[in-house]
Tab-separated table of C-alpha atoms (C1' of nucleotides) in Angstrom:
chain	number	residue	atom	x	y	z
A	1	MET	CA	52.568	-74.765	5.770
A	2	ASN	CA	49.019	-73.655	5.316
A	3	ARG	CA	47.585	-70.243	4.525
A	4	LYS	CA	44.932	-70.624	7.183
A	5	ILE	CA	47.344	-71.010	10.058
A	6	TRP	CA	48.260	-67.874	11.959
A	7	GLN	CA	51.992	-67.281	12.283
A	8	LYS	CA	53.554	-65.391	15.161
A	9	LEU	CA	56.216	-62.760	15.133
A	10	LYS	CA	57.348	-61.674	18.567
A	11	CYS	CA	56.641	-57.986	18.961
A	12	SER	CA	55.379	-56.113	21.987
A	13	GLN	CA	52.669	-53.469	21.728
A	14	SER	CA	55.141	-50.816	22.777
A	15	GLU	CA	57.046	-51.502	19.548
A	16	LEU	CA	54.123	-51.585	17.136
A	17	GLN	CA	50.668	-50.080	17.039
A	18	LEU	CA	49.115	-51.729	14.005
A	19	LYS	CA	46.106	-49.493	13.600
A	20	VAL	CA	47.702	-46.114	13.100
A	21	SER	CA	50.839	-47.506	11.451
A	22	LEU	CA	48.761	-49.168	8.733
A	23	THR	CA	45.880	-46.726	8.317
A	24	GLY	CA	47.325	-43.364	9.401
A	25	GLY	CA	48.040	-42.097	5.910
A	26	GLN	CA	51.349	-43.751	5.029
A	27	SER	CA	49.911	-46.564	2.963
A	28	PHE	CA	46.432	-46.521	1.470
A	29	ARG	CA	45.962	-50.251	1.025
A	30	TRP	CA	45.138	-51.528	4.514
A	31	LYS	CA	41.544	-52.028	5.592
A	32	ILE	CA	40.053	-53.153	8.856
A	33	GLY	CA	38.384	-56.446	8.018
A	34	SER	CA	38.186	-60.181	8.503
A	35	LEU	CA	36.966	-63.330	6.794
A	36	PRO	CA	33.441	-64.655	7.471
A	37	GLU	CA	34.802	-67.742	9.215
A	38	ASP	CA	37.033	-65.746	11.560
A	39	ASN	CA	35.966	-66.131	15.158
A	40	PHE	CA	38.289	-63.831	17.048
A	41	ILE	CA	36.949	-60.620	18.517
A	42	ASP	CA	39.918	-58.284	18.096
A	43	GLU	CA	40.415	-56.170	14.986
A	44	SER	CA	42.300	-57.529	12.011
A	45	TYR	CA	43.677	-55.778	8.953
A	46	ILE	CA	43.763	-57.040	5.381
A	47	GLY	CA	45.873	-55.569	2.616
A	48	VAL	CA	48.419	-56.137	-0.123
A	49	MET	CA	52.165	-55.788	0.311
A	50	GLY	CA	55.056	-57.410	-1.563
A	51	ASN	CA	52.663	-59.121	-3.974
A	52	CYS	CA	50.962	-60.938	-1.095
A	53	VAL	CA	47.545	-60.474	0.508
A	54	TRP	CA	48.179	-60.300	4.243
A	55	GLN	CA	45.979	-60.441	7.289
A	56	PHE	CA	47.361	-59.019	10.523
A	57	ARG	CA	46.286	-58.806	14.112
A	58	GLN	CA	48.014	-58.200	17.356
A	59	THR	CA	48.205	-59.696	20.830
A	60	GLU	CA	50.070	-58.307	23.782
A	61	ASN	CA	53.367	-59.898	22.786
A	62	ASP	CA	52.992	-60.902	19.149
A	63	LEU	CA	52.170	-59.740	15.679
A	64	LEU	CA	49.964	-62.446	14.155
A	65	TYR	CA	49.933	-62.827	10.392
A	66	ARG	CA	48.607	-64.965	7.578
A	67	VAL	CA	49.267	-64.829	3.851
A	68	LEU	CA	45.852	-65.224	2.277
A	69	GLY	CA	47.048	-65.133	-1.317
A	70	GLU	CA	50.077	-64.312	-3.426
A	71	LEU	CA	51.201	-63.877	-6.988
A	72	LYS	CA	52.832	-67.010	-8.285
A	73	ASN	CA	55.103	-65.065	-10.543
A	74	ASP	CA	56.514	-62.487	-8.191
A	75	SER	CA	59.514	-61.380	-10.223
A	76	SER	CA	58.123	-57.857	-10.049
A	77	ASN	CA	58.191	-57.955	-6.262
A	78	TYR	CA	60.222	-54.924	-5.320
A	79	TYR	CA	61.650	-56.423	-2.190
A	80	ASN	CA	63.218	-59.067	-4.388
A	81	GLN	CA	64.034	-57.099	-7.466
A	82	VAL	CA	64.546	-53.486	-6.461
A	83	ARG	CA	65.902	-53.652	-2.963
A	84	MET	CA	67.546	-57.036	-3.237
A	85	LYS	CA	67.724	-57.182	0.514
A	86	ILE	CA	66.387	-60.689	0.619
A	87	SER	CA	67.488	-63.874	-1.082
A	88	ILE	CA	64.428	-65.876	-1.948
A	89	PRO	CA	64.261	-69.502	-1.015
A	90	THR	CA	61.419	-70.308	-3.395
A	91	VAL	CA	59.583	-73.508	-2.698
A	92	VAL	CA	59.225	-75.343	-5.967
A	93	ASP	CA	56.315	-77.736	-5.860
A	94	LYS	CA	56.465	-79.838	-8.999
A	95	LYS	CA	53.137	-81.563	-8.474
A	96	LYS	CA	51.365	-78.224	-8.142
A	97	SER	CA	52.900	-76.679	-11.218
A	98	LYS	CA	51.678	-79.546	-13.378
A	99	LYS	CA	48.156	-79.291	-12.070
A	100	LYS	CA	46.278	-76.283	-13.335
A	101	THR	CA	44.809	-74.980	-10.115
A	102	SER	CA	43.662	-71.453	-9.590
A	103	VAL	CA	45.399	-69.342	-6.992
A	104	MET	CA	42.193	-69.256	-4.999
A	105	ASP	CA	42.247	-72.984	-4.252
A	106	ASP	CA	45.883	-72.963	-3.360
A	107	THR	CA	46.162	-73.324	0.384
A	108	LYS	CA	49.903	-73.802	0.412
A	109	LEU	CA	52.383	-70.968	0.815
A	110	PHE	CA	54.845	-70.482	-2.034
A	111	HIS	CA	57.825	-69.580	0.101
A	112	SER	CA	59.464	-70.623	3.332
A	113	LEU	CA	58.303	-69.018	6.548
A	114	ASP	CA	61.662	-67.237	6.776
A	115	TYR	CA	60.824	-65.415	3.588
A	116	TYR	CA	57.578	-63.953	4.908
A	117	GLU	CA	59.171	-63.033	8.199
A	118	SER	CA	61.951	-61.225	6.366
A	119	LEU	CA	59.362	-59.288	4.385
A	120	LEU	CA	57.619	-58.218	7.575
A	121	ARG	CA	60.848	-57.277	9.326
A	122	ALA	CA	61.747	-55.068	6.389
A	123	TYR	CA	58.269	-53.569	5.960
A	124	PHE	CA	57.830	-52.649	9.613
A	125	ARG	CA	61.498	-51.734	10.003
A	126	PHE	CA	61.796	-53.974	13.031
A	127	ASP	CA	65.546	-53.300	13.079
A	128	VAL	CA	64.651	-49.934	14.653
A	129	ASN	CA	64.076	-50.014	18.413
A	130	LEU	CA	61.168	-47.634	18.689
A	131	SER	CA	60.999	-47.354	22.502
A	132	GLU	CA	64.523	-45.963	22.477
A	133	CYS	CA	63.601	-43.508	19.738
A	134	TYR	CA	60.507	-42.306	21.617
A	135	ALA	CA	62.605	-41.813	24.741
A	136	GLU	CA	65.081	-39.700	22.779
A	137	TRP	CA	62.434	-37.665	20.935
A	138	SER	CA	60.511	-37.056	24.163
A	139	LYS	CA	63.259	-34.671	25.234
A	140	HIS	CA	61.243	-32.168	23.219
A	141	PRO	CA	58.122	-31.182	25.211
A	142	HIS	CA	55.852	-31.175	22.169
A	143	PHE	CA	56.698	-34.773	21.324
A	144	LYS	CA	56.328	-35.832	24.933
A	145	THR	CA	52.763	-34.554	25.232
A	146	GLU	CA	51.696	-36.021	21.872
A	147	SER	CA	53.348	-39.411	22.150
A	148	ASP	CA	51.475	-40.557	25.254
A	149	LYS	CA	48.434	-41.226	23.118
A	150	PHE	CA	50.182	-42.043	19.846
A	151	TYR	CA	52.545	-44.752	20.926
A	152	ALA	CA	54.476	-47.164	18.728
A	153	ILE	CA	53.733	-45.697	15.327
A	154	ARG	CA	56.142	-47.212	12.835
A	155	VAL	CA	57.284	-45.742	9.544
A	156	LEU	CA	56.707	-48.453	6.951
A	157	ASP	CA	59.345	-49.288	4.366
A	158	GLN	CA	57.163	-49.324	1.270
A	159	ASP	CA	57.441	-50.133	-2.422
A	160	PRO	CA	58.693	-46.949	-4.135
A	161	VAL	CA	56.518	-47.427	-7.215
A	162	GLU	CA	53.316	-47.775	-5.190
A	163	ASN	CA	54.422	-45.021	-2.852
A	164	LEU	CA	55.212	-42.554	-5.653
A	165	PHE	CA	51.943	-42.948	-7.547
A	166	SER	CA	49.837	-43.104	-4.381
A	167	PHE	CA	51.207	-39.758	-3.252
A	168	ILE	CA	50.634	-38.159	-6.636
A	169	CYS	CA	47.006	-39.090	-5.916
A	170	SER	CA	47.240	-37.608	-2.421
A	171	GLN	CA	47.510	-33.950	-3.386
A	172	ASN	CA	44.497	-31.864	-2.377
A	173	ASN	CA	42.648	-34.973	-1.211
A	174	HIS	CA	41.281	-36.821	1.828
A	175	ILE	CA	42.588	-40.219	2.875
A	176	SER	CA	39.290	-41.863	1.927
A	177	ARG	CA	39.419	-40.624	-1.652
A	178	ILE	CA	43.158	-41.295	-1.968
A	179	SER	CA	42.431	-44.884	-0.939
A	180	SER	CA	39.704	-45.249	-3.546
A	181	LEU	CA	41.961	-43.851	-6.287
A	182	VAL	CA	44.809	-46.182	-5.337
A	183	GLU	CA	42.403	-49.121	-5.405
A	184	LYS	CA	41.350	-48.098	-8.915
A	185	LEU	CA	44.964	-48.078	-10.106
A	186	CYS	CA	45.402	-51.598	-8.764
A	187	LYS	CA	42.105	-52.898	-10.085
A	188	ASN	CA	42.566	-51.489	-13.597
A	189	TYR	CA	46.303	-51.923	-14.128
A	190	GLY	CA	47.658	-54.311	-11.499
A	191	PRO	CA	47.816	-58.118	-11.633
A	192	LYS	CA	45.082	-59.944	-9.746
A	193	ILE	CA	46.325	-61.954	-6.799
A	194	CYS	CA	43.189	-63.772	-5.654
A	195	ASP	CA	39.503	-63.532	-4.719
A	196	LEU	CA	38.335	-63.614	-1.112
A	197	ASN	CA	34.579	-63.598	-0.427
A	198	GLY	CA	33.948	-62.186	-3.849
A	199	VAL	CA	36.456	-59.387	-3.415
A	200	ALA	CA	39.336	-59.334	-5.898
A	201	TYR	CA	42.747	-58.369	-4.568
A	202	HIS	CA	45.235	-56.829	-6.959
A	203	ALA	CA	48.908	-55.955	-6.599
A	204	PHE	CA	49.979	-52.418	-7.414
A	205	PRO	CA	50.850	-52.116	-11.115
A	206	ASN	CA	54.376	-51.609	-12.319
A	207	PHE	CA	54.995	-48.120	-13.746
A	208	ASP	CA	55.166	-49.403	-17.325
A	209	GLU	CA	51.447	-50.221	-17.193
A	210	LEU	CA	50.745	-46.504	-16.711
A	211	MET	CA	52.873	-45.158	-19.562
A	212	ASP	CA	50.439	-45.428	-22.467
A	213	ALA	CA	49.038	-42.089	-23.664
A	214	LYS	CA	45.468	-43.389	-23.335
A	215	VAL	CA	45.942	-43.845	-19.582
A	216	GLU	CA	45.319	-40.159	-18.918
A	217	GLN	CA	41.820	-40.241	-20.390
A	218	GLU	CA	41.068	-43.578	-18.744
A	219	LEU	CA	42.004	-42.171	-15.357
A	220	ARG	CA	39.973	-39.025	-15.945
A	221	ASN	CA	37.001	-41.264	-16.626
A	222	GLU	CA	37.733	-42.901	-13.277
A	223	SER	CA	37.526	-39.487	-11.565
A	224	PHE	CA	41.233	-38.915	-10.958
A	225	GLY	CA	40.789	-35.308	-12.107
A	226	TYR	CA	43.961	-33.399	-12.929
A	227	ARG	CA	46.079	-36.115	-11.304
A	228	ALA	CA	45.445	-38.303	-14.367
A	229	LYS	CA	47.958	-36.416	-16.473
A	230	PHE	CA	50.573	-36.370	-13.694
A	231	ILE	CA	50.380	-40.133	-13.300
A	232	GLN	CA	50.753	-40.937	-16.968
A	233	ARG	CA	53.554	-38.403	-17.470
A	234	ALA	CA	55.477	-39.438	-14.380
A	235	ALA	CA	55.338	-43.060	-15.571
A	236	VAL	CA	56.913	-42.090	-18.907
A	237	GLU	CA	59.535	-39.952	-17.207
A	238	ILE	CA	60.478	-42.727	-14.796
A	239	ASN	CA	60.896	-45.069	-17.736
A	240	ASP	CA	63.094	-42.515	-19.551
A	241	LYS	CA	65.264	-42.195	-16.484
A	242	GLY	CA	65.883	-45.917	-16.288
A	243	GLY	CA	62.895	-47.421	-14.464
A	244	LEU	CA	63.638	-49.632	-11.500
A	245	ASP	CA	67.374	-48.923	-11.800
A	246	TRP	CA	66.567	-45.253	-11.364
A	247	PHE	CA	64.729	-45.945	-8.095
A	248	GLN	CA	67.763	-47.864	-6.900
A	249	LYS	CA	70.020	-44.943	-7.837
A	250	VAL	CA	67.845	-42.374	-6.065
A	251	GLN	CA	67.841	-44.513	-2.962
A	252	ASN	CA	71.627	-44.520	-2.910
A	253	MET	CA	71.907	-40.733	-3.327
A	254	SER	CA	72.140	-38.342	-0.407
A	255	TYR	CA	68.766	-37.167	0.870
A	256	LYS	CA	69.111	-33.707	-0.704
A	257	ASP	CA	70.093	-35.126	-4.104
A	258	ALA	CA	67.278	-37.698	-3.988
A	259	HIS	CA	64.763	-34.953	-3.237
A	260	ALA	CA	66.079	-32.793	-6.098
A	261	GLU	CA	65.863	-35.747	-8.466
A	262	LEU	CA	62.277	-36.598	-7.486
A	263	VAL	CA	60.893	-33.084	-7.984
A	264	THR	CA	61.960	-33.198	-11.632
A	265	LEU	CA	59.011	-35.549	-12.249
A	266	THR	CA	55.683	-34.078	-13.337
A	267	GLY	CA	53.202	-33.942	-10.487
A	268	ILE	CA	55.840	-34.304	-7.786
A	269	GLY	CA	56.589	-31.205	-5.760
A	270	PRO	CA	58.596	-30.783	-2.563
A	271	LYS	CA	56.002	-32.340	-0.259
A	272	VAL	CA	55.362	-35.504	-2.244
A	273	ALA	CA	59.104	-35.880	-2.931
A	274	ASP	CA	59.688	-35.917	0.825
A	275	CYS	CA	56.956	-38.517	1.324
A	276	ILE	CA	58.692	-40.772	-1.184
A	277	CYS	CA	62.148	-40.153	0.311
A	278	LEU	CA	60.878	-40.996	3.789
A	279	MET	CA	58.502	-43.868	3.102
A	280	SER	CA	60.185	-45.876	0.384
A	281	LEU	CA	63.695	-44.635	-0.356
A	282	ASN	CA	65.186	-44.943	3.092
A	283	HIS	CA	65.839	-41.243	3.659
A	284	LEU	CA	64.517	-40.965	7.182
A	285	GLU	CA	65.519	-37.334	7.618
A	286	ALA	CA	62.935	-36.264	5.017
A	287	ILE	CA	60.176	-34.044	6.449
A	288	PRO	CA	57.045	-33.784	4.291
A	289	VAL	CA	55.639	-30.320	5.029
A	290	ASP	CA	51.903	-30.085	4.381
A	291	THR	CA	49.182	-27.912	5.868
A	292	HIS	CA	49.186	-29.897	9.136
A	293	VAL	CA	52.955	-29.783	9.572
A	294	LEU	CA	53.033	-26.101	8.695
A	295	LYS	CA	50.605	-25.527	11.548
A	296	LEU	CA	52.657	-27.662	13.949
A	297	ALA	CA	55.832	-25.884	12.916
A	298	THR	CA	54.516	-22.376	13.498
A	299	GLU	CA	53.137	-23.412	16.892
A	300	HIS	CA	56.103	-25.355	18.213
A	301	TYR	CA	59.236	-25.197	16.055
A	302	LEU	CA	59.660	-21.790	14.428
A	303	PRO	CA	60.383	-18.452	16.114
A	304	LYS	CA	57.072	-16.873	17.221
A	305	GLY	CA	55.453	-13.791	15.830
A	306	ARG	CA	56.354	-14.375	12.254
A	307	GLU	CA	53.760	-13.625	9.638
A	308	ILE	CA	53.375	-16.387	7.068
A	309	LYS	CA	51.677	-15.515	3.808
A	310	SER	CA	52.409	-18.571	1.734
A	311	MET	CA	54.595	-21.654	1.582
A	312	THR	CA	57.754	-20.657	-0.247
A	313	PRO	CA	60.627	-23.066	-1.009
A	314	LYS	CA	62.690	-21.175	1.546
A	315	LEU	CA	60.109	-21.589	4.298
A	316	TYR	CA	59.649	-25.225	3.308
A	317	ASN	CA	63.356	-25.892	3.884
A	318	GLU	CA	63.418	-23.931	7.122
A	319	ILE	CA	60.653	-26.078	8.569
A	320	GLY	CA	62.383	-29.298	7.528
A	321	ASP	CA	65.657	-28.075	9.000
A	322	ALA	CA	63.937	-27.106	12.250
A	323	PHE	CA	62.612	-30.653	12.678
A	324	ARG	CA	65.946	-32.195	11.681
A	325	GLN	CA	67.714	-30.007	14.213
A	326	VAL	CA	65.480	-31.240	17.033
A	327	TYR	CA	64.977	-34.907	16.136
A	328	GLY	CA	68.165	-35.922	14.310
A	329	PRO	CA	68.726	-38.613	11.658
A	330	LEU	CA	65.299	-40.256	12.100
A	331	SER	CA	63.482	-36.908	12.265
A	332	GLY	CA	61.079	-37.956	9.501
A	333	TRP	CA	59.889	-40.750	11.763
A	334	ALA	CA	59.351	-38.384	14.679
A	335	GLN	CA	57.466	-36.080	12.329
A	336	THR	CA	55.263	-38.988	11.223
A	337	VAL	CA	54.234	-39.643	14.824
A	338	LEU	CA	53.379	-35.973	15.312
A	339	PHE	CA	51.529	-35.883	12.020
A	340	CYS	CA	49.408	-38.932	12.897
A	341	ALA	CA	48.615	-37.418	16.279
A	342	ASP	CA	47.576	-34.154	14.675
A	343	LEU	CA	45.506	-35.893	12.005
A	344	VAL	CA	43.549	-37.912	14.563
A	345	LYS	CA	42.989	-34.861	16.754
A	346	PHE	CA	41.852	-32.952	13.665
A	347	LYS	CA	39.304	-35.681	12.868
A	348	GLU	CA	38.114	-35.889	16.477
A	349	GLY	CA	37.754	-32.121	16.595
A	350	LYS	CA	35.566	-32.246	13.522
A	351	SER	CA	33.323	-35.002	14.834
A	352	LYS	CA	32.916	-33.136	18.131
A	353	GLU	CA	31.913	-30.037	16.203
A	354	ASN	CA	29.364	-32.065	14.295
A	355	GLY	CA	28.071	-33.683	17.464
A	356	ALA	CA	27.624	-30.283	19.042
A	357	LYS	CA	25.783	-29.019	15.989
A	358	LYS	CA	23.457	-32.004	15.908
A	359	LYS	CA	22.639	-31.464	19.559
A	360	ARG	CA	21.885	-27.824	18.932
A	361	LYS	CA	19.467	-28.745	16.177
A	362	LYS	CA	17.487	-30.882	18.589
B	1	DA	C1'	62.320	-15.076	-4.991
B	2	DG	C1'	57.727	-14.591	-3.694
B	3	DC	C1'	52.961	-14.615	-4.747
B	4	DC	C1'	48.813	-15.812	-7.488
B	5	DT	C1'	45.555	-18.834	-9.771
B	6	DA	C1'	43.656	-22.827	-11.896
B	7	DC	C1'	43.033	-27.466	-11.329
B	8	DC	C1'	39.186	-32.409	-10.631
B	9	DT	C1'	36.269	-34.515	-7.397
B	10	DG	C1'	33.381	-35.917	-3.474
B	11	DG	C1'	31.729	-35.010	1.027
B	12	DG	C1'	30.339	-31.705	4.286
B	13	DT	C1'	28.258	-27.242	5.796
B	14	DC	C1'	25.054	-23.520	5.759
C	1	DA	C1'	17.945	-27.457	-2.960
C	2	DG	C1'	22.174	-25.407	-4.334
C	3	DA	C1'	26.101	-22.485	-3.716
C	4	DC	C1'	30.321	-22.715	-1.140
C	5	DC	C1'	34.308	-24.702	1.310
C	6	DC	C1'	37.973	-27.844	1.834
C	7	DA	C1'	41.136	-31.821	1.492
C	8	DG	C1'	48.519	-34.420	3.702
C	9	DG	C1'	49.775	-29.813	-3.470
C	10	DT	C1'	51.653	-28.724	-8.030
C	11	DA	C1'	52.386	-26.331	-12.399
C	12	DG	C1'	52.671	-22.290	-14.799
C	13	DG	C1'	52.592	-17.574	-14.964
DNA sequence: AGCCTACCTGGGTC
DNA sequence: AGACCCAGGTAGG
């Protein structure tokens, strides 16, 4: 099997919209892009997941994928080590291991095709039938009006380590800057996977790479601002709590207990804790309440006429409960769809404003 | 318990 | 040109 050959995974467009699922603010590692030799006209996405560099695109009935590069030593791969959902049929190529070839020249995949498919099924949560979910959630009028445009947005099942540190970076920030900070973490502390057209692709570092006291200053020099301290401290605290075993434990707790455990870490408050619960610890009833969701909640989910001065823990819980009441056990997924819809509308609104202003200037 | 303020940085507005 | 505002918040008072 060759890296250059596109593989197919059957998947209709009503079950997956790649664009918003990958770039709508859940993960910060997917970029629209292609290789110079690519000669298709549709959009493709390149990014790192599960210690592999992937390229994705989509046809009417299939998800197309290639693995452009991967870490040879993937013992730190969370899908293997932390989740242990997948048994790995590693392809051992004795000839290759004797020869000292760089990863870049290696055109052969390290694992069986089943392995990569299993990764994708887990990552995109293909066990969830999304059309059925949308039908159920559309019983609420707000979801029904929003979902026409924002179809088939999937909640990704991400690596908890990457997810946790990425969302520490997310506070008080735009997606574009969050992405650049996450890239810096990978570039400076993560193992390099391969080079493609002069661009180096790195896996996300393990938390133990971020523990050293000097990391805070290094990150400040890289313009992380006050998040630098949170990252370094959280890494130490995770280690003290048991590292990867701790992530496993938190995943197995009830949602409420997992949330309580996460907020004990420096730099993780209620909102980021819910992001982690929802996106990488399998607690799909978690509702991250940020400024956008607060707005949605007051407009559509809370009793009207209430004056809101600030976000208190009590109000935070009320909003989460209101969404859980309406959307049930996968309410965090429904909330993600609404959030993406609101985010895109917010952006469009801004660009319209700007367009109008430019016109006025003329 | 609720409310306030400081916190880094980069991009946009006026 | 140079304040000022804001962005998927959190800690500490």
